[in-house]
XYZ file of C-alpha atoms in Angstrom:
659
model
C 166.187 -67.925 77.768
C 166.427 -69.819 81.085
C 166.331 -67.421 84.084
C 169.404 -67.569 86.321
C 169.391 -69.812 89.372
C 168.825 -68.131 92.748
C 170.522 -70.977 94.665
C 173.108 -69.566 97.139
C 176.740 -70.145 96.133
C 178.968 -72.461 98.098
C 180.699 -69.382 99.528
C 177.525 -68.217 101.257
C 177.530 -68.546 105.060
C 175.423 -71.259 106.688
C 172.997 -68.714 108.081
C 172.290 -67.120 104.678
C 168.845 -68.725 104.313
C 167.708 -67.305 107.639
C 169.300 -63.993 106.746
C 167.441 -63.792 103.441
C 164.168 -64.697 105.159
C 164.679 -61.837 107.607
C 165.397 -59.499 104.710
C 162.289 -60.603 102.820
C 160.128 -60.322 105.942
C 161.211 -56.712 106.379
C 160.191 -55.733 102.819
C 156.810 -54.025 102.274
C 156.273 -56.012 99.039
C 154.485 -59.387 99.188
C 156.929 -62.192 98.240
C 156.504 -65.986 98.320
C 158.113 -69.126 96.827
C 156.871 -72.518 95.674
C 158.480 -75.829 94.794
C 158.451 -77.276 91.285
C 154.949 -78.717 91.734
C 153.467 -75.463 92.973
C 153.259 -76.032 96.768
C 154.018 -72.828 98.699
C 157.319 -73.217 100.582
C 157.748 -69.692 101.977
C 155.984 -66.326 102.212
C 156.868 -63.100 103.977
C 154.731 -61.001 106.345
C 153.682 -58.613 103.573
C 152.263 -61.565 101.603
C 150.286 -62.765 104.635
C 148.917 -59.233 105.081
C 147.922 -58.977 101.414
C 146.196 -62.409 101.484
C 144.534 -61.777 104.861
C 145.515 -65.211 106.216
C 148.452 -67.604 106.510
C 148.249 -70.545 104.069
C 149.798 -73.859 105.140
C 153.302 -74.367 103.779
C 153.688 -77.445 101.636
C 149.934 -77.772 101.065
C 148.604 -74.554 99.501
C 149.276 -74.403 95.770
C 150.340 -71.648 93.385
C 149.091 -68.643 95.362
C 148.096 -68.008 98.980
C 145.041 -65.906 98.121
C 141.749 -67.175 99.526
C 140.152 -66.586 96.132
C 141.399 -65.113 92.866
C 139.652 -63.067 90.167
C 140.580 -61.487 86.863
C 140.434 -57.652 86.731
C 136.980 -57.833 85.102
C 135.615 -59.865 88.040
C 135.681 -63.347 86.475
C 136.881 -66.116 88.851
C 140.507 -67.128 88.353
C 141.466 -70.699 89.290
C 144.663 -71.006 91.317
C 145.990 -73.478 88.754
C 145.620 -70.827 86.032
C 147.167 -67.965 87.977
C 150.336 -66.209 86.699
C 152.578 -68.191 89.135
C 151.161 -71.479 87.826
C 151.748 -70.349 84.241
C 155.357 -69.341 85.036
C 156.226 -72.738 86.580
C 154.273 -74.908 84.163
C 155.680 -73.107 81.119
C 159.103 -72.450 82.709
C 159.073 -68.774 81.775
C 158.911 -65.365 83.384
C 155.398 -63.891 83.288
C 154.864 -60.124 83.214
C 152.147 -57.644 82.320
C 149.237 -59.382 84.080
C 146.897 -58.137 86.810
C 144.599 -60.007 89.186
C 142.445 -59.486 92.286
C 142.922 -61.358 95.574
C 139.930 -61.872 97.863
C 140.660 -62.245 101.575
C 138.652 -64.509 103.891
C 136.845 -61.405 105.235
C 135.591 -60.586 101.717
C 137.794 -57.563 100.986
C 139.480 -57.521 97.606
C 142.977 -56.314 96.736
C 144.016 -55.605 93.104
C 147.655 -56.560 92.485
C 150.306 -57.025 89.784
C 152.249 -60.340 90.011
C 155.889 -60.815 88.966
C 156.336 -64.639 88.932
C 159.759 -66.068 87.995
C 160.693 -69.789 87.745
C 163.848 -70.926 89.596
C 166.411 -73.445 88.270
C 169.365 -75.216 89.857
C 172.913 -75.100 88.450
C 172.017 -77.936 86.062
C 169.045 -76.083 84.643
C 166.455 -78.226 86.398
C 163.266 -76.483 87.562
C 163.245 -76.319 91.380
C 160.384 -73.914 92.005
C 159.444 -70.287 91.607
C 159.398 -66.909 93.316
C 156.639 -64.319 93.005
C 156.292 -60.697 94.096
C 152.773 -59.249 94.411
C 152.486 -55.460 94.146
C 149.314 -53.989 95.736
C 147.876 -51.420 93.283
C 144.881 -50.437 95.414
C 146.083 -46.834 95.713
C 146.491 -46.512 91.967
C 143.007 -47.904 91.398
C 141.570 -45.475 93.935
C 143.388 -42.592 92.244
C 142.011 -43.680 88.869
C 138.513 -43.873 90.339
C 138.930 -40.382 91.834
C 139.980 -38.930 88.473
C 137.023 -40.597 86.760
C 134.643 -39.191 89.367
C 136.110 -35.712 88.952
C 135.773 -35.970 85.173
C 132.130 -37.013 85.527
C 131.462 -34.113 87.915
C 133.095 -31.560 85.633
C 131.128 -32.909 82.666
C 127.887 -32.753 84.648
C 128.657 -29.201 85.785
C 129.361 -28.160 82.193
C 126.070 -29.668 81.041
C 124.211 -27.898 83.828
C 125.756 -24.515 83.024
C 124.912 -24.847 79.303
C 121.342 -25.948 79.971
C 120.654 -23.338 82.641
C 122.125 -20.514 80.552
C 120.061 -21.280 77.448
C 116.749 -22.480 78.922
C 113.688 -20.243 79.262
C 111.225 -22.888 80.503
C 111.128 -22.635 84.346
C 110.113 -26.263 84.812
C 113.007 -27.565 82.717
C 115.390 -25.176 84.481
C 114.553 -26.393 87.985
C 114.431 -30.076 86.927
C 117.874 -29.800 85.341
C 119.224 -27.972 88.381
C 117.807 -30.606 90.745
C 119.090 -33.570 88.701
C 122.596 -32.184 88.198
C 122.967 -30.928 91.776
C 121.820 -34.305 93.115
C 124.424 -36.034 90.958
C 127.252 -33.630 91.845
C 126.510 -33.647 95.569
C 126.378 -37.437 95.824
C 122.925 -37.254 97.425
C 120.517 -40.186 97.432
C 117.726 -37.773 96.476
C 117.153 -34.068 95.924
C 114.147 -31.773 95.645
C 113.292 -28.187 94.686
C 110.449 -26.463 96.559
C 109.017 -23.154 95.352
C 108.713 -20.565 98.097
C 104.949 -20.135 97.822
C 103.638 -19.238 101.279
C 99.977 -18.984 102.252
C 98.514 -16.797 104.995
C 99.535 -19.279 107.680
C 103.102 -19.403 106.394
C 102.910 -23.181 105.859
C 102.798 -23.808 102.075
C 105.868 -24.791 100.040
C 105.200 -26.281 96.608
C 107.204 -29.346 95.493
C 108.201 -28.658 91.913
C 110.911 -31.194 91.027
C 112.334 -34.345 92.551
C 115.417 -36.382 91.688
C 116.418 -39.831 92.954
C 112.980 -40.720 94.379
C 109.353 -40.915 93.125
C 106.987 -38.008 93.852
C 104.840 -40.414 95.873
C 107.636 -40.471 98.467
C 106.684 -36.878 99.370
C 103.027 -36.539 98.393
C 101.620 -38.656 101.228
C 103.344 -36.424 103.792
C 102.158 -33.117 102.315
C 104.348 -30.059 101.801
C 107.049 -29.113 104.316
C 105.991 -26.683 107.037
C 107.693 -23.659 108.524
C 109.749 -25.756 110.951
C 113.013 -24.868 112.657
C 114.884 -26.926 110.037
C 113.064 -25.762 106.860
C 112.283 -22.172 107.831
C 115.817 -20.702 107.521
C 116.119 -21.904 103.916
C 112.833 -20.335 102.784
C 113.699 -17.132 104.608
C 117.003 -17.002 102.722
C 119.143 -17.069 105.864
C 121.862 -19.174 104.242
C 122.980 -22.731 103.534
C 122.287 -25.469 106.073
C 124.656 -28.456 105.956
C 124.631 -31.223 108.563
C 126.584 -34.483 108.793
C 123.671 -35.918 110.812
C 120.512 -33.789 110.848
C 119.106 -35.938 113.645
C 121.708 -34.417 115.976
C 120.998 -30.825 114.914
C 119.567 -28.681 117.723
C 116.757 -27.541 115.388
C 115.661 -31.101 114.584
C 112.517 -32.620 116.062
C 111.082 -29.386 117.489
C 107.675 -29.480 115.790
C 104.581 -31.593 116.481
C 103.149 -34.038 115.716
C 106.112 -36.128 114.490
C 109.007 -34.372 116.253
C 111.279 -35.547 113.456
C 110.777 -37.547 110.271
C 107.378 -39.257 110.040
C 107.248 -43.026 109.708
C 107.940 -44.155 106.138
C 109.718 -40.923 105.175
C 112.795 -41.143 102.973
C 115.765 -41.786 105.311
C 117.692 -38.543 105.835
C 120.920 -38.461 107.828
C 123.265 -36.189 105.868
C 121.343 -33.012 104.974
C 122.045 -30.060 102.685
C 119.644 -27.165 101.968
C 120.459 -24.153 99.745
C 118.110 -21.178 99.147
C 117.614 -20.007 95.550
C 117.514 -16.209 95.692
C 116.857 -13.529 93.077
C 119.133 -10.509 92.800
C 116.457 -8.489 94.554
C 116.834 -10.723 97.623
C 113.542 -12.536 97.038
C 113.736 -16.246 97.900
C 112.432 -18.102 94.859
C 112.664 -21.518 96.509
C 115.063 -24.011 98.031
C 117.182 -26.982 96.938
C 117.178 -29.857 99.450
C 119.384 -32.959 99.416
C 119.516 -36.029 101.640
C 121.486 -39.245 102.154
C 121.056 -42.145 104.559
C 124.760 -42.156 105.514
C 126.635 -39.813 107.877
C 128.941 -37.037 106.620
C 128.232 -37.236 102.874
C 128.196 -33.497 102.121
C 131.406 -31.506 102.584
C 132.361 -27.866 102.189
C 133.260 -28.407 98.522
C 129.812 -29.869 97.863
C 128.166 -26.922 99.614
C 130.057 -24.382 97.488
C 129.324 -26.281 94.274
C 125.579 -26.533 94.932
C 125.451 -22.880 96.028
C 127.009 -21.898 92.687
C 124.417 -23.958 90.794
C 121.655 -22.322 92.854
C 122.946 -18.875 91.844
C 122.808 -19.863 88.162
C 119.310 -21.253 88.685
C 118.111 -17.956 90.180
C 119.379 -16.008 87.162
C 117.802 -18.492 84.749
C 114.448 -18.354 86.567
C 114.499 -14.566 86.504
C 115.324 -14.614 82.784
C 112.521 -17.093 82.141
C 110.087 -14.943 84.105
C 111.228 -11.803 82.297
C 110.917 -13.503 78.928
C 107.426 -14.760 79.726
C 106.322 -11.347 80.928
C 107.778 -9.639 77.874
C 105.995 -12.062 75.548
C 102.687 -11.463 77.311
C 103.158 -7.723 76.992
C 103.955 -7.980 73.280
C 100.907 -10.196 72.635
C 98.638 -7.783 74.497
C 99.917 -4.653 72.746
C 99.507 -6.211 69.291
C 95.787 -5.637 69.757
C 96.227 -1.927 70.396
C 95.834 0.873 67.857
C 98.532 1.626 65.244
C 99.363 4.867 67.058
C 100.626 2.877 70.074
C 102.083 -0.076 68.140
C 105.625 1.333 68.367
C 105.426 0.915 72.152
C 104.377 -2.764 71.984
C 107.522 -4.185 73.585
C 108.253 -1.369 76.054
C 107.762 -1.603 79.782
C 108.853 1.867 80.791
C 109.502 1.038 84.432
C 111.430 -2.150 83.789
C 114.885 -2.452 85.352
C 116.036 -3.911 82.037
C 116.882 -1.857 78.959
C 113.977 -1.933 76.491
C 114.095 -0.104 73.161
C 112.524 -0.221 69.721
C 113.992 0.449 66.299
C 112.749 0.547 62.737
C 113.859 -1.849 60.007
C 116.801 0.425 59.162
C 118.159 0.156 62.703
C 117.094 3.682 63.775
C 116.124 3.856 67.464
C 112.505 4.944 67.918
C 111.984 4.556 71.691
C 114.186 4.248 74.782
C 113.242 3.485 78.390
C 114.872 4.443 81.685
C 116.437 0.994 82.018
C 118.234 1.585 78.707
C 119.418 4.973 79.973
C 120.818 3.377 83.138
C 122.482 0.555 81.193
C 123.982 2.488 78.259
C 124.296 6.040 79.664
C 122.367 7.870 76.900
C 119.179 9.770 77.659
C 116.178 9.364 75.381
C 116.810 12.799 73.847
C 120.406 11.882 73.009
C 119.754 8.514 71.381
C 116.280 8.424 69.774
C 116.610 9.004 66.025
C 120.167 7.684 65.879
C 121.339 4.344 64.526
C 121.565 1.453 66.955
C 125.099 0.971 65.603
C 126.258 3.622 68.108
C 125.861 0.906 70.781
C 127.711 -1.822 68.861
C 131.521 -2.237 69.081
C 133.311 -2.198 65.687
C 134.303 -5.871 65.950
C 130.599 -6.830 66.218
C 129.276 -4.583 63.482
C 128.127 -7.602 61.451
C 125.622 -8.638 64.159
C 123.066 -5.897 63.461
C 122.476 -6.674 59.739
C 121.967 -10.333 60.686
C 119.465 -9.397 63.430
C 117.490 -7.087 61.112
C 117.433 -9.766 58.409
C 115.929 -12.279 60.820
C 113.419 -9.733 62.135
C 112.265 -8.975 58.559
C 111.719 -12.726 58.168
C 109.464 -12.668 61.245
C 111.864 -14.491 63.558
C 112.008 -14.036 67.306
C 115.594 -13.967 68.661
C 115.733 -15.480 72.125
C 118.342 -15.013 74.860
C 121.219 -13.815 72.699
C 124.393 -12.996 74.645
C 126.678 -10.321 73.196
C 128.685 -7.178 74.012
C 127.530 -3.565 73.643
C 129.192 -0.168 74.186
C 128.362 2.358 76.912
C 128.310 6.101 76.272
C 131.712 6.387 77.999
C 133.208 3.797 75.646
C 133.314 0.892 78.110
C 131.993 -2.518 77.030
C 129.026 -4.263 78.695
C 128.165 -7.984 78.621
C 124.410 -8.236 77.950
C 121.718 -10.773 77.145
C 119.120 -9.576 74.642
C 115.773 -10.759 73.337
C 114.651 -9.299 69.984
C 111.068 -9.457 68.716
C 109.449 -8.164 65.515
C 106.943 -5.290 65.903
C 103.861 -5.474 63.654
C 101.281 -2.838 62.742
C 97.516 -3.294 62.633
C 97.751 -5.109 59.271
C 100.311 -7.567 60.715
C 103.120 -6.015 58.704
C 106.560 -6.022 60.366
C 107.581 -2.396 60.874
C 110.413 -2.678 63.368
C 111.854 -4.566 66.293
C 111.846 -4.397 70.056
C 114.851 -5.276 72.181
C 115.107 -6.264 75.832
C 118.675 -6.091 77.184
C 119.919 -7.268 80.563
C 123.344 -6.630 82.078
C 124.983 -10.030 82.681
C 128.404 -8.688 83.668
C 128.125 -10.080 87.212
C 127.024 -13.479 85.950
C 129.935 -13.613 83.488
C 132.343 -12.634 86.246
C 130.849 -15.297 88.515
C 131.304 -17.902 85.763
C 134.907 -16.821 85.246
C 135.581 -16.982 88.988
C 134.002 -20.425 89.147
C 136.152 -21.635 86.235
C 139.245 -20.197 87.937
C 138.335 -22.005 91.169
C 137.878 -25.282 89.288
C 141.265 -24.822 87.616
C 142.844 -23.984 90.958
C 141.222 -27.048 92.535
C 142.504 -29.271 89.708
C 145.972 -27.703 90.030
C 146.010 -28.259 93.790
C 144.866 -31.875 93.510
C 147.623 -32.635 90.995
C 150.171 -30.848 93.181
C 149.114 -32.817 96.258
C 149.567 -36.122 94.404
C 153.001 -35.019 93.215
C 154.038 -33.768 96.663
C 152.775 -36.958 98.337
C 154.907 -38.977 95.906
C 157.900 -36.760 96.715
C 157.315 -37.194 100.454
C 157.332 -40.982 100.032
C 160.548 -40.812 97.987
C 162.260 -38.619 100.617
C 161.177 -40.922 103.423
C 162.367 -44.089 101.629
C 165.893 -42.677 101.387
C 166.391 -42.580 105.165
C 164.019 -45.213 106.564
C 165.726 -48.268 108.002
C 162.603 -50.310 108.767
C 159.037 -50.427 107.410
C 157.773 -49.047 110.727
C 160.158 -46.099 110.540
C 159.157 -45.495 106.932
C 155.454 -45.492 107.845
C 156.036 -43.143 110.794
C 158.122 -40.736 108.696
C 155.585 -40.659 105.876
C 152.738 -40.113 108.360
C 154.592 -37.221 110.010
C 155.414 -35.540 106.700
C 151.871 -35.937 105.370
C 150.557 -34.488 108.643
C 152.769 -31.467 108.142
C 151.599 -31.263 104.542
C 147.990 -31.208 105.790
C 148.809 -28.255 108.039
C 150.391 -26.490 105.072
C 147.201 -27.079 103.091
C 145.257 -25.280 105.846
C 147.586 -22.283 105.508
C 146.901 -22.007 101.784
C 143.137 -21.637 102.287
C 141.614 -18.160 102.131
C 140.515 -18.388 105.791
C 142.139 -20.218 108.699
C 140.382 -20.673 112.033
C 141.745 -21.548 115.443
C 140.082 -23.822 118.007
C 137.816 -20.998 119.233
C 136.545 -20.187 115.743
C 138.460 -16.890 115.444
C 140.336 -16.048 112.279
C 144.054 -16.691 112.767
C 147.250 -16.644 110.719
C 151.026 -16.850 111.287
C 152.171 -13.504 112.702
C 155.521 -13.367 110.911
C 156.707 -14.194 107.380
C 159.609 -16.365 108.569
C 157.245 -18.450 110.726
C 154.905 -18.851 107.770
C 157.748 -20.034 105.504
C 159.001 -22.489 108.158
C 155.522 -24.014 108.503
C 155.112 -24.415 104.740
C 158.503 -26.030 104.044
C 158.432 -28.341 107.095
C 157.074 -31.377 105.149
C 160.120 -31.233 102.860
C 162.770 -30.692 105.567
C 165.279 -33.286 106.709
C 165.311 -34.696 110.201
C 168.168 -33.234 112.290
C 170.028 -36.552 112.282
C 169.906 -36.727 108.464
C 172.232 -33.810 107.845
C 172.168 -30.067 107.339
C 168.798 -28.324 106.721
C 167.450 -28.186 103.194
C 165.989 -24.714 103.759
C 167.700 -21.548 104.969
C 165.628 -18.390 105.603
C 167.588 -15.161 106.083
C 167.049 -11.439 106.268
C 164.235 -9.180 107.415
C 161.014 -10.506 108.884
C 157.602 -8.823 108.632
C 154.170 -9.149 110.277
C 151.393 -10.303 107.954
C 147.671 -9.697 107.725
C 145.297 -12.664 107.354
C 144.653 -11.975 103.648
C 148.344 -11.433 102.922
C 149.329 -14.588 104.842
C 146.884 -16.674 102.791
C 148.228 -15.341 99.498
C 151.895 -15.747 100.466
C 151.224 -19.246 101.852
C 149.723 -20.299 98.540
C 152.656 -18.714 96.676
C 155.421 -20.362 98.750
C 153.587 -23.698 98.715
C 153.535 -23.478 94.901
C 157.321 -22.879 94.832
C 157.982 -25.818 97.195
C 155.676 -28.102 95.209
C 157.443 -27.282 91.925
C 160.832 -27.797 93.588
C 159.664 -31.237 94.756
C 158.461 -32.185 91.273
C 161.178 -30.654 89.099
C 163.793 -28.756 91.084
C 166.174 -28.970 94.029
C 163.837 -30.944 96.296
C 163.498 -33.730 93.721
C 166.983 -35.024 94.632
C 168.402 -35.970 98.071
C 171.088 -33.257 98.252
C 169.100 -30.315 96.892
C 168.535 -27.250 99.046
C 166.781 -23.867 98.968
C 167.872 -20.465 100.272
C 165.251 -17.764 100.917
C 166.428 -14.184 101.440
C 164.134 -11.364 102.629
C 164.900 -7.637 102.526
C 162.847 -4.489 103.130
C 163.159 -0.726 102.806
C 160.673 2.094 103.420
C 158.284 1.135 100.621
C 159.182 -2.269 99.134
C 159.754 -5.784 100.414
C 161.756 -8.318 98.405
C 161.958 -12.114 98.641
C 164.507 -14.189 96.696
C 164.002 -17.967 96.339
C 167.175 -19.741 95.179
C 167.542 -23.480 94.500
C 170.839 -25.374 94.578
C 171.908 -28.954 93.889
C 168.924 -29.956 91.765
C 168.822 -31.252 88.173
C 170.556 -28.910 85.751
C 168.172 -26.608 83.921
C 168.461 -26.210 80.174
C 166.313 -23.084 80.008
C 162.859 -21.700 80.642
C 159.869 -24.006 79.924
C 158.227 -23.563 76.530
C 154.764 -22.966 78.014
C 153.449 -21.353 81.190
C 151.406 -23.510 83.556
C 148.421 -22.530 85.674
C 150.639 -22.367 88.761
C 152.707 -19.602 87.189
C 149.573 -17.654 86.264
C 148.249 -18.099 89.809
C 151.545 -16.895 91.327
C 151.684 -13.811 89.126
C 148.053 -12.988 89.910
C 148.680 -13.168 93.679
C 151.788 -10.961 93.507
C 150.246 -8.391 91.170
C 146.668 -8.182 92.449
C 147.069 -8.813 96.194
C 150.539 -7.407 96.841
C 150.966 -4.702 94.173
C 154.202 -6.301 93.054
C 156.017 -8.208 90.364
C 157.571 -11.670 90.087
C 160.570 -12.620 87.965
C 162.077 -16.079 87.320
C 165.652 -16.862 86.263
C 166.242 -20.302 84.781
C 169.907 -20.695 85.788
C 171.587 -24.055 84.995
C 172.447 -24.374 88.714
C 168.829 -23.979 89.778
C 165.711 -21.827 89.608
C 165.823 -18.257 90.993
C 162.554 -16.476 91.826
C 162.566 -12.768 92.720
C 159.468 -11.172 94.270
C 159.140 -7.397 94.778
C 155.966 -6.226 96.571
C 154.584 -3.110 98.280
C 155.583 -3.171 101.944
C 152.343 -1.543 103.111
C 150.305 -4.353 101.492
C 151.807 -7.004 103.796
C 150.399 -5.860 107.132
């Protein structure tokens, strides 16, 4: 089918060509035209900006790009570009992508929309092409891929660390994964082995650089930069370590020696046992400024905590195995105590092949609540929950076969009936004739580690949820700004202002907010907090009546309460932007607040949005997060009404929790 002619009608005014040029020049999309032989006859300012130069009219052919490439990087001749295909084959071309290279070397991925033009007689007179810059989409895709790689690496690290009992493999895995996740050029783990002079730290693993890069300089000394890490004083993160006040204080080099790996960005995290002992330190470097952010610091600190637990488990396992091997040489009268270390902090017990407990240490008493007199002679099944009753026969069967059961995570029951997450190691006990007569168990309470893993998973989910929300809200901000902008400059200014407000809202949703002096600060009143959060979505005064109305009682907020409520209200506004009243130009929200002696109530009501057919079939993470904040932080309840006219959210919280 021949595309329609774009030639102005005879009724068009004489100035229509100039008018249309002005219109095209004001558009943010790159647009240009050619004649029937491919010479460029017109291009707008957006096209010149995309190309990075101004091609000569009447001479440049097919496309004004300095150079062209296919998406996979192969060169693309101008005569084979989508515009050339559209004119040569006299057809509209869609569904192609290309990359334009500017004279300064920068590259811009774009999607072309070339269309041939015909006169009233059907003769080809040229073509028009619109180039859509998809750089932002490509960057978003790259960001998602990087996040997926980081999450996969973190998952691999957690699995390896949790199941590994070889200290060398533990620290090498930790160093490799943390180097990858942090974006460092290289990373290292140094054991905290200190000699009498306080100057000896042993390099154990290295990632991203050969060991020779460190060996010729010897081990790090107790300098102002390294010392705090090996003393366990906390994480050190610097955008440029050369500007740190602690840098360059020690002779003879007063900084990095000649030939040292280039370190500008610097991150050091101590690896500490639960007892407070510093096992070592993780160190990361990069030759660029500002590589490591707060998110990186928290991620590496979490990996360091897992590493400390794994190293302690490996040490405990090694010590237990040594003890078992030594006691196998003892007399038969003491064989039943082969796996027991009476003063161990861990629970250590023995049982016969029928599962009857034969010995019980103080660690077991502290962990399970039974004294030795209460438990010895009873079946080990008293410690096993009913839903795990099948574990014990399997363990005894493997023990009878001479197997050693390593690092088995399970759940056991305390004397008071509560359940305990534990990690156990089970070993066969042999008599003097090498006959298996029972089993020894070492149990460690891993409740805190499990809780830490669950908190870390929750934080990752919350981070993923926030990132998705920010993309959605940014898209909504652009849509709102487009509706009222009269010029590209006004559109850019409006978007910049709204995104700036959105950034300030993001600060309010963090768990801590600091003012310019470093003191903890928060909005003093609930109404002020709400106004700050909804400001990115509000109309300008000249655009009509406000989209948000806040009425009723106000209340002073504590820092912790302000953070929780900020996150909650931001979640409501984000959902309204994506699905509710704020997704359309005329939508609005009314927020009513009321208090009495003991309770405080907030009602969020949306009007003018898309009609709602009913409640969603599944509950998202945002809903779970909202309910958790209201219930756990504010001792309250949240209820949603899916009215056809708009969402209604009712929050009822304890008044004394707010301030």
